[in-house]
PDB file of C-alpha atoms in Angstrom:
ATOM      1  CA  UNK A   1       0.000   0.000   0.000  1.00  0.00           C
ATOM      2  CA  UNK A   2       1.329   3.829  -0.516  1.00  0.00           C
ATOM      3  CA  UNK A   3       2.894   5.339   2.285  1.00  0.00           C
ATOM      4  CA  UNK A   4       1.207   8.796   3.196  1.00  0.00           C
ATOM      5  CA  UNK A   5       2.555  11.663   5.178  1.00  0.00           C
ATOM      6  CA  UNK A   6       1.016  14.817   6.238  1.00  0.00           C
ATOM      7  CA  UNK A   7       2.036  17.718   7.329  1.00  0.00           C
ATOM      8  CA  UNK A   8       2.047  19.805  10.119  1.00  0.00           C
ATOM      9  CA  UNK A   9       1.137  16.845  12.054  1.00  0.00           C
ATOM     10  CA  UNK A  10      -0.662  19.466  14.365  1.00  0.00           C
ATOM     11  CA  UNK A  11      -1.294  23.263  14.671  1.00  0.00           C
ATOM     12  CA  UNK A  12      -2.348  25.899  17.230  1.00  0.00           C
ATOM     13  CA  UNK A  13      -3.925  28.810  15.337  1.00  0.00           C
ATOM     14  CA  UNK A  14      -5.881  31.463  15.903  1.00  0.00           C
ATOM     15  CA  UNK A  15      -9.422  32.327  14.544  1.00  0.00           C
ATOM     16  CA  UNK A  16      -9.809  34.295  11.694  1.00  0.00           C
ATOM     17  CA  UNK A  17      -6.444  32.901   9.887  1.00  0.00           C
ATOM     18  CA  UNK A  18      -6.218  30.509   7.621  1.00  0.00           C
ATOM     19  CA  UNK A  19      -3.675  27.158   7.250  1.00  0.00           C
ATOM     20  CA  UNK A  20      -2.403  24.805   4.336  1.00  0.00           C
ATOM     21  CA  UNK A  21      -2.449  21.320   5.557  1.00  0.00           C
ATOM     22  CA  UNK A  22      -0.209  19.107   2.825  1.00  0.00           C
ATOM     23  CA  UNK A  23      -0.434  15.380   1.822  1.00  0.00           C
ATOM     24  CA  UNK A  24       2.492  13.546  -0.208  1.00  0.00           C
ATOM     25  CA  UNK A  25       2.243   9.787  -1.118  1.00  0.00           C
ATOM     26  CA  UNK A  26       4.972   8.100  -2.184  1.00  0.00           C
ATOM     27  CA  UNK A  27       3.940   6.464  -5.282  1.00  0.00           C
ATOM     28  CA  UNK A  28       1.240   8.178  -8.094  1.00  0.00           C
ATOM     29  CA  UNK A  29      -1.893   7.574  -7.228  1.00  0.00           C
ATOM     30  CA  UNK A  30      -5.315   8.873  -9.213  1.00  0.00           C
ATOM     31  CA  UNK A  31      -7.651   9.945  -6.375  1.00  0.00           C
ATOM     32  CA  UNK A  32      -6.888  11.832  -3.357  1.00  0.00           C
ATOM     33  CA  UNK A  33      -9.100  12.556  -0.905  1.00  0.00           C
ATOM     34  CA  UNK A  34      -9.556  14.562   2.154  1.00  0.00           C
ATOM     35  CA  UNK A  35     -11.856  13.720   5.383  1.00  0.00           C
ATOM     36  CA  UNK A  36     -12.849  15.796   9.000  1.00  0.00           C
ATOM     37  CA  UNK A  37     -13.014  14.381  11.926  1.00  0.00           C
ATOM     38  CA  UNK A  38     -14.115  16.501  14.588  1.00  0.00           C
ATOM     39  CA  UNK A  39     -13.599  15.435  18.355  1.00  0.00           C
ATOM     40  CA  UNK A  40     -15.262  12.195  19.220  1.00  0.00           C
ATOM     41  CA  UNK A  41     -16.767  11.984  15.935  1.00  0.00           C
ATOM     42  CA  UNK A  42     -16.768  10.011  13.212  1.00  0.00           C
ATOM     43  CA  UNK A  43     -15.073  10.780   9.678  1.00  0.00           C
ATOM     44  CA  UNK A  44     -16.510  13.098   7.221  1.00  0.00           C
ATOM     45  CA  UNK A  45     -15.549  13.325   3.695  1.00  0.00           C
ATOM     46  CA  UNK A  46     -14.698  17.075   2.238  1.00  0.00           C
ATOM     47  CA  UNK A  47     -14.270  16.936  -0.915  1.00  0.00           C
ATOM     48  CA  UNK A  48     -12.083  14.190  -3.515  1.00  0.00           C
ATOM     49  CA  UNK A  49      -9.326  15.425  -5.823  1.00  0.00           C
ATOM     50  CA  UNK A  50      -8.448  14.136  -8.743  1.00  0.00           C
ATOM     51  CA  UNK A  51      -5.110  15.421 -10.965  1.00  0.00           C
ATOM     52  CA  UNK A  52      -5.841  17.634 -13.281  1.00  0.00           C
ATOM     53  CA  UNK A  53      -9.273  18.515 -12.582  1.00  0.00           C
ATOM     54  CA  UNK A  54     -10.986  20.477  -9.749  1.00  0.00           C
ATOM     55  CA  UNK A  55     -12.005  19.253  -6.551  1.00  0.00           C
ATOM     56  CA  UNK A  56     -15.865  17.593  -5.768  1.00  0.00           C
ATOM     57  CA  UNK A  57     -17.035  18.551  -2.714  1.00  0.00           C
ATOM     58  CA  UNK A  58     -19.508  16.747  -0.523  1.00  0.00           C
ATOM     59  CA  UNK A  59     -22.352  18.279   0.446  1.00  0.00           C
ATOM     60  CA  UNK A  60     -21.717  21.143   3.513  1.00  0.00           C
ATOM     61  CA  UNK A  61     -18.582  21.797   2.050  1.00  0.00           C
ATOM     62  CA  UNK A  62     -17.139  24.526  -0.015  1.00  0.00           C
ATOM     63  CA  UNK A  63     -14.119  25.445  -1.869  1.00  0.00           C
ATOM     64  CA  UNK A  64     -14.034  29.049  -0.651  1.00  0.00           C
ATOM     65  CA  UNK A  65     -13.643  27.536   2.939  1.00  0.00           C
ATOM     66  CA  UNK A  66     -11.639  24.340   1.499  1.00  0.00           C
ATOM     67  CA  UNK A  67      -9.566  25.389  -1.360  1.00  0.00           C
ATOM     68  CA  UNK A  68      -7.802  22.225  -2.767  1.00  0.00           C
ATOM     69  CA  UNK A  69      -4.652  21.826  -4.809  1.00  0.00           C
ATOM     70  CA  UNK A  70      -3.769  18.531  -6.987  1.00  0.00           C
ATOM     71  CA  UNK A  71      -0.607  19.531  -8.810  1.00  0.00           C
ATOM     72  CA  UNK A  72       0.370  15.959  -9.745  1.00  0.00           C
ATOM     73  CA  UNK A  73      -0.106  12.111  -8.688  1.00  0.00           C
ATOM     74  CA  UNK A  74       1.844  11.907  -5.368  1.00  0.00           C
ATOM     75  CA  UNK A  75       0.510  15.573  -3.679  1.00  0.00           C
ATOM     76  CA  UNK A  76      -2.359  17.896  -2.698  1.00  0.00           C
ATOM     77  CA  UNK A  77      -2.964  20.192   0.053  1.00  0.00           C
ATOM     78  CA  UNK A  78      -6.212  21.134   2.005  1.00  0.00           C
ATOM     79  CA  UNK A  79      -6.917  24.899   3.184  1.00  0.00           C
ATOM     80  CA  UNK A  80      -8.725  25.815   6.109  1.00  0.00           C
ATOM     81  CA  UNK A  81      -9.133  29.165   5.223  1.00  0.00           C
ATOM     82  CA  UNK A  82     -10.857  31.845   7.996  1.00  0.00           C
ATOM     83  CA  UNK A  83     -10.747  29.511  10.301  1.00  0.00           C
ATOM     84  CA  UNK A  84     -13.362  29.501  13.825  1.00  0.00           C
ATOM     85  CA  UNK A  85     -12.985  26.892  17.111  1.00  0.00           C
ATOM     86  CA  UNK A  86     -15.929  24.740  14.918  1.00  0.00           C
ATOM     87  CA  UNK A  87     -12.827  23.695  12.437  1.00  0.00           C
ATOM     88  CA  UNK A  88     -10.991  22.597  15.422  1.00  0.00           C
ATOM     89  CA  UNK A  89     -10.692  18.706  13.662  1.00  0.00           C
ATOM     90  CA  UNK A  90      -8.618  15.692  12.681  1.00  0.00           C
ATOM     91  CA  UNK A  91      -7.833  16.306   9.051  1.00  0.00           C
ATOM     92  CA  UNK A  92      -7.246  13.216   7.226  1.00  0.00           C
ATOM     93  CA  UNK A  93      -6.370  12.720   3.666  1.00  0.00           C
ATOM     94  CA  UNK A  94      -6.395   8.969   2.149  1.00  0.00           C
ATOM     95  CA  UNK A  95      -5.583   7.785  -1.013  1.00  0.00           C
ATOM     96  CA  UNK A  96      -7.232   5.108  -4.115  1.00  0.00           C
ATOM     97  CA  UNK A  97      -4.926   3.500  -6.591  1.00  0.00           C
ATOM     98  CA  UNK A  98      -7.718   3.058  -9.948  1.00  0.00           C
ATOM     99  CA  UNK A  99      -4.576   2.650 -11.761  1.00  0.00           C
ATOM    100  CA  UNK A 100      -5.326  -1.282 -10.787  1.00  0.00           C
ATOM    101  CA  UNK A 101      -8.484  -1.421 -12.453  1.00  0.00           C
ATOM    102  CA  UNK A 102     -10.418  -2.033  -9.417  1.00  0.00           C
ATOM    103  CA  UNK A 103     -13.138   0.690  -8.377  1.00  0.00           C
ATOM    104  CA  UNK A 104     -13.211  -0.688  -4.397  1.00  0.00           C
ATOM    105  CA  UNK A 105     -10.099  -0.628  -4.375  1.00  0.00           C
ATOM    106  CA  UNK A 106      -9.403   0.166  -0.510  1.00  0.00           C
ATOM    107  CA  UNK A 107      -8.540   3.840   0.550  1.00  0.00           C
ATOM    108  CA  UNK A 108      -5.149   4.257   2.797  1.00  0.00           C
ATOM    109  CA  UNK A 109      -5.347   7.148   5.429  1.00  0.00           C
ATOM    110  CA  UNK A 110      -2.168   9.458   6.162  1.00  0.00           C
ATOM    111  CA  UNK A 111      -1.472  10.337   9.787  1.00  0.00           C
ATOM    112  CA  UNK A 112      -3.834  13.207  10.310  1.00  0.00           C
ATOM    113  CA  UNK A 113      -3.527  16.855  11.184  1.00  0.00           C
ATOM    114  CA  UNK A 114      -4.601  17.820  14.237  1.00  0.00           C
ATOM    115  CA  UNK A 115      -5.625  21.436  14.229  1.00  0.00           C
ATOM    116  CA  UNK A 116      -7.038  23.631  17.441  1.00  0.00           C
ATOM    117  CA  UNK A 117      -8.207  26.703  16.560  1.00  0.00           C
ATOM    118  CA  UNK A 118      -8.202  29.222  19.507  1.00  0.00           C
TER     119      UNK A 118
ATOM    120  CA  UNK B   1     -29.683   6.299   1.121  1.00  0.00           C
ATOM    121  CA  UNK B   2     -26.027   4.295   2.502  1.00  0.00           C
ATOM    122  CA  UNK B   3     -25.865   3.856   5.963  1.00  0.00           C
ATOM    123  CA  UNK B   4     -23.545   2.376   8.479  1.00  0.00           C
ATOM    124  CA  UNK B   5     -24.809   1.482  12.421  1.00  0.00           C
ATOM    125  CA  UNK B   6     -22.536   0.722  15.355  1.00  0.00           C
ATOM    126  CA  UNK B   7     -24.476   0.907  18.268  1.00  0.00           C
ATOM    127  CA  UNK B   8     -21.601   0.110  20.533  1.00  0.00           C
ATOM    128  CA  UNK B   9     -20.363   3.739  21.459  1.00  0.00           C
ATOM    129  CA  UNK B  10     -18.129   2.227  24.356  1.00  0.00           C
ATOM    130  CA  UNK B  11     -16.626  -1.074  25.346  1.00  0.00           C
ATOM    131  CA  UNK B  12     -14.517  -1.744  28.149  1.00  0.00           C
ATOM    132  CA  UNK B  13     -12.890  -5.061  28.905  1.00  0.00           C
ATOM    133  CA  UNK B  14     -10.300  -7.145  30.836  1.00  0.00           C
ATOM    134  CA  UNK B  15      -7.147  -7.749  29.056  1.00  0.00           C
ATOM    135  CA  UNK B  16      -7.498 -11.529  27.451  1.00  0.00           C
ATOM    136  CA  UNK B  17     -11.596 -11.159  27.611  1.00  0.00           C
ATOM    137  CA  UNK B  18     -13.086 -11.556  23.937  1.00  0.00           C
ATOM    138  CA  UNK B  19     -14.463  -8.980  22.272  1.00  0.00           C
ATOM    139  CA  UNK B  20     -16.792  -8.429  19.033  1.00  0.00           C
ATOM    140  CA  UNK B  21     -17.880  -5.388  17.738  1.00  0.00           C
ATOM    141  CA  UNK B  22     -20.936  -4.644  16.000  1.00  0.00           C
ATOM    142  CA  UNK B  23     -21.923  -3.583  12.466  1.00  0.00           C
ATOM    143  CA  UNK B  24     -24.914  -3.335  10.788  1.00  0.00           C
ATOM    144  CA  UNK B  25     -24.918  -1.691   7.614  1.00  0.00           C
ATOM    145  CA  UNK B  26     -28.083  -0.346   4.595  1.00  0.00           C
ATOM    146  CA  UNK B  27     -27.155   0.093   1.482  1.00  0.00           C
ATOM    147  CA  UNK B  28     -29.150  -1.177  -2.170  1.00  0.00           C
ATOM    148  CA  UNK B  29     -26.762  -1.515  -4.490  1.00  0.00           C
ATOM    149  CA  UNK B  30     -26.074  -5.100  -5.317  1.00  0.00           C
ATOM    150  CA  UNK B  31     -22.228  -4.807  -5.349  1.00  0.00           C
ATOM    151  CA  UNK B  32     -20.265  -3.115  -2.411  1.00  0.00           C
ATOM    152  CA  UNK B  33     -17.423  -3.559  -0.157  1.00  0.00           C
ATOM    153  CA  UNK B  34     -17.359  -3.474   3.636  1.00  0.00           C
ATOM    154  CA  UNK B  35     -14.166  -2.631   5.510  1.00  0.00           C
ATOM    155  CA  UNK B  36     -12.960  -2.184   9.083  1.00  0.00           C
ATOM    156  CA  UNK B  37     -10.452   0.252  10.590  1.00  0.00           C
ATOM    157  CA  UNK B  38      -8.334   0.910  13.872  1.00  0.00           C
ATOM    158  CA  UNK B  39      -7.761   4.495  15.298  1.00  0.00           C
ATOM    159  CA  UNK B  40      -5.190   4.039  18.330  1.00  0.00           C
ATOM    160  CA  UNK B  41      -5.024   7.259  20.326  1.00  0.00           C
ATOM    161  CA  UNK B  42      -2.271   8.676  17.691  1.00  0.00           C
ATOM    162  CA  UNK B  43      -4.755   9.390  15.351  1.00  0.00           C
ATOM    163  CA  UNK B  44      -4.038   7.483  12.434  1.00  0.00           C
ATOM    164  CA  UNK B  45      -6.502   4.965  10.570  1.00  0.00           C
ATOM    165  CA  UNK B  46      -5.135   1.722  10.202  1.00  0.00           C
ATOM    166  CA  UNK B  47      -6.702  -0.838   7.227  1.00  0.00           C
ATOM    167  CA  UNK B  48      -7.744  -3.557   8.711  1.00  0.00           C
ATOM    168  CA  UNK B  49     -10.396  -5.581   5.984  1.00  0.00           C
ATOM    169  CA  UNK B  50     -12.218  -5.332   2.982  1.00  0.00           C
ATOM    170  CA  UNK B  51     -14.685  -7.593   2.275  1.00  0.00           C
ATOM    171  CA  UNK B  52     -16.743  -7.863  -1.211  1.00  0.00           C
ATOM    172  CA  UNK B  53     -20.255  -8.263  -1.229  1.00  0.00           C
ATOM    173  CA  UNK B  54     -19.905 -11.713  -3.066  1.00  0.00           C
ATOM    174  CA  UNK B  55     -17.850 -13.119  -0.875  1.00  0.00           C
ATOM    175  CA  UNK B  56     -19.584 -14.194   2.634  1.00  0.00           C
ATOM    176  CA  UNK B  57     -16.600 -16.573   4.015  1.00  0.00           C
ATOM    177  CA  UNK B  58     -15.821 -15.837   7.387  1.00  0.00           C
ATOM    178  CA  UNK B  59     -12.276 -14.739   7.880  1.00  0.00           C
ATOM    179  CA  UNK B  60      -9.704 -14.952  10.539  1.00  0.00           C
ATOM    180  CA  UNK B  61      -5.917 -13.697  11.327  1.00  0.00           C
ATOM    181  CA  UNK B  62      -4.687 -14.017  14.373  1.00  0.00           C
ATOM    182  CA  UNK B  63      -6.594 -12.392  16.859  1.00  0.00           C
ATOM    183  CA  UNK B  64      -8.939 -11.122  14.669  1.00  0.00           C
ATOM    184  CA  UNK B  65     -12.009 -12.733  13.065  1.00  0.00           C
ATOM    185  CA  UNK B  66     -14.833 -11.224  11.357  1.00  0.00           C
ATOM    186  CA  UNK B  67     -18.120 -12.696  10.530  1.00  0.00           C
ATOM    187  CA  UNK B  68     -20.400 -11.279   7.606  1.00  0.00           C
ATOM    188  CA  UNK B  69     -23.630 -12.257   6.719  1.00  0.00           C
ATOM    189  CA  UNK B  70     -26.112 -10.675   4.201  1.00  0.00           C
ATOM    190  CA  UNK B  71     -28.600 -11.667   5.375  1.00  0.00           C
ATOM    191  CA  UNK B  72     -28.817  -9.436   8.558  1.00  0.00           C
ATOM    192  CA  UNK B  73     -26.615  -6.832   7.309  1.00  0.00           C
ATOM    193  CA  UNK B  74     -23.594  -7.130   9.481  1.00  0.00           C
ATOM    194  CA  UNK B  75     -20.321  -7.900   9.195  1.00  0.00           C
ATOM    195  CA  UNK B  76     -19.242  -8.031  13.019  1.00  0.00           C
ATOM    196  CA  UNK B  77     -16.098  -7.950  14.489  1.00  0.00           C
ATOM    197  CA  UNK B  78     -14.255 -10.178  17.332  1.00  0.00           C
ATOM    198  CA  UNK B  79     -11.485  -9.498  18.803  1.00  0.00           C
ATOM    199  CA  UNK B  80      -9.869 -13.005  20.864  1.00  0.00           C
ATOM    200  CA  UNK B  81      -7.804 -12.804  23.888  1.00  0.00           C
ATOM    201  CA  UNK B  82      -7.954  -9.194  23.722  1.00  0.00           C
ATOM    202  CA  UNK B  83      -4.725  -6.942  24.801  1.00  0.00           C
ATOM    203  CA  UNK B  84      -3.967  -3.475  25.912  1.00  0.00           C
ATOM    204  CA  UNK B  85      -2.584  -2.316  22.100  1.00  0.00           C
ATOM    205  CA  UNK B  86      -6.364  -3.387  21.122  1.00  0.00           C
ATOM    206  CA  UNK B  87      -7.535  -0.301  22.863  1.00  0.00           C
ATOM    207  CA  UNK B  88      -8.632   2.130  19.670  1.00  0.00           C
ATOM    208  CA  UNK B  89     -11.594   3.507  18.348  1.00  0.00           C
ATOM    209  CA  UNK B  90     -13.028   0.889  15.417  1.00  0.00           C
ATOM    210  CA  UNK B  91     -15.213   1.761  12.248  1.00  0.00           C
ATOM    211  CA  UNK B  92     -16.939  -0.283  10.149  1.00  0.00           C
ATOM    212  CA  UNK B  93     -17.426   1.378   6.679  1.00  0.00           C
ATOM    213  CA  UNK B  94     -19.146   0.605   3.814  1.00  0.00           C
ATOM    214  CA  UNK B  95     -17.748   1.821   0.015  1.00  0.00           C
ATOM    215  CA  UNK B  96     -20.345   3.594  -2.464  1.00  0.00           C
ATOM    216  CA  UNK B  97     -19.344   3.719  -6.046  1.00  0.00           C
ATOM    217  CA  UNK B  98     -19.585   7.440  -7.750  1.00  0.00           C
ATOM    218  CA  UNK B  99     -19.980   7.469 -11.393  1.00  0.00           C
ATOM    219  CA  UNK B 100     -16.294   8.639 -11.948  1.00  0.00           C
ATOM    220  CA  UNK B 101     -15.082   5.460 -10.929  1.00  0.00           C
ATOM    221  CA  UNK B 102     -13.863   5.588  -7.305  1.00  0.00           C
ATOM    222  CA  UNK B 103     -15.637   4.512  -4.108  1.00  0.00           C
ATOM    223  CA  UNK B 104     -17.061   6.992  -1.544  1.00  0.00           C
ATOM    224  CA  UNK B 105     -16.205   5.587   1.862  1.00  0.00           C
ATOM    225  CA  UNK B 106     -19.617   5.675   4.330  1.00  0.00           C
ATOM    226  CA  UNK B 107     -18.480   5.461   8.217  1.00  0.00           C
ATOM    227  CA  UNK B 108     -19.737   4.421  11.193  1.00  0.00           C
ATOM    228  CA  UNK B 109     -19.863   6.530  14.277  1.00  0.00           C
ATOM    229  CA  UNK B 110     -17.176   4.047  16.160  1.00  0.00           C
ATOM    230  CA  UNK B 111     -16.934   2.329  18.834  1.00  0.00           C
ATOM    231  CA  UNK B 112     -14.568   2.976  21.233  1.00  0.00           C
ATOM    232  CA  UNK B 113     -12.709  -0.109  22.689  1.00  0.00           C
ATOM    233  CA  UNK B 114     -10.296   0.125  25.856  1.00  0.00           C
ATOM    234  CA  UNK B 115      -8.753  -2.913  26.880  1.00  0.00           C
ATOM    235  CA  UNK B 116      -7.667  -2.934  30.656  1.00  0.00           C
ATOM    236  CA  UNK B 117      -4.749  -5.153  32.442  1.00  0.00           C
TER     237      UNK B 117
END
């Protein structure tokens, strides 16, 4: 399976600014994808990103507040942009490999940001 | 609409006690894929199964076993001879297909499992 790191791997910030949160995998892989997980709660997905194309975004979420980069096959980066206490989260991205031919293939999650938002 | 059920918010048990952990799923698409995954306190998700909709054999390593059956929706969890490094939060998810080709991922709320000596 790819091997994903994020970075920062947390961040104290204050409201009203905004941070880049970055995802590298070590091999190319076609869909990227970024998840929320705010405390005690189960994941959420944000939005998938696929090379070459603009972000989708689920439902809730928007790229003004989200703003998504997918310069090539092995990076993207999430912005929390404005940022309020609510986006105080685990921010997860995870990766799919279609390059195998199989749609289920199975998604591999980086280590998370954790991000507190004063 | 896709929907995944743990009920178990919480379980606490005695280190070597079995364990299984509960997941009902809805879903009406013919062909899907469940999967499981471990959150330790780090943070990180850790892939633990996938399991195609076609395929309702039991499986087992180590520890671990999981038991699927269609025809109740689940696809539960046991954990055998549990130990501390089982304590983690669990989800049970189940994939839905977009039309571009790639599978949505459709979580569970977890259940949090802490193993005591």
């Amino acid at each position: 399976s790819a091997v994903i790191s994020q970075k920062p791997s947390r961040d104290i910030c204050q409201r009203g600014t905004s941070l880049t949160i970055q995802c590298q995998v070590d091999s190319q892989v076609t869909m990227m994808f970024w998840y929320r997980q705010q405390p005690g709660q189960s994941l959420t997905l944000i939005a998938t990103a696929n090379q070459g194309s603009e972000a989708t975004y689920e439902s809730g979420f928007v790229i003004d507040k989200f703003p998504i980069s997918r310069p090539n096959l092995t990076f993207s980066t999430l912005t929390v942009s404005n940022m309020s206490p609510e986006d105080s989260s685990i921010y997860l991205c995870s990766v799919e490999d279609l390059r195998t031919r199989d749609p289920q293939e199975t998604q591999y999650f980086g280590p998370g940001t954790r991000l507190l938002v004063l | 609409a896709q929907k995944v059920t743990q009920a178990q918010t919480e379980i606490s048990v005695v280190e070597k006690e079995d364990v299984t952990l509960d997941c009902v799923y809805e879903t009406r698409d013919t062909t899907y894929y469940l999967f499981w995954y471990k959150q330790p306190p780090s943070g990180e998700l850790v892939f633990l199964i996938r399991r195609n909709s076609f395929d309702e054999q039991n499986e087992i390593s180590g520890r671990y076993s999981w038991n699927f059956q269609k025809s109740t929706s689940s696809f539960n969890f046991t954990i055998t001879a549990s130990q501390v490094v089982d304590s983690a939060v669990y989800f049970c998810a189940l994939s839905e297909e977009f039309s571009g080709g790639y599978n949505k991922l459709i979580f569970g709320a977890g259940t949090r499992l802490a193993v005591h000596p």
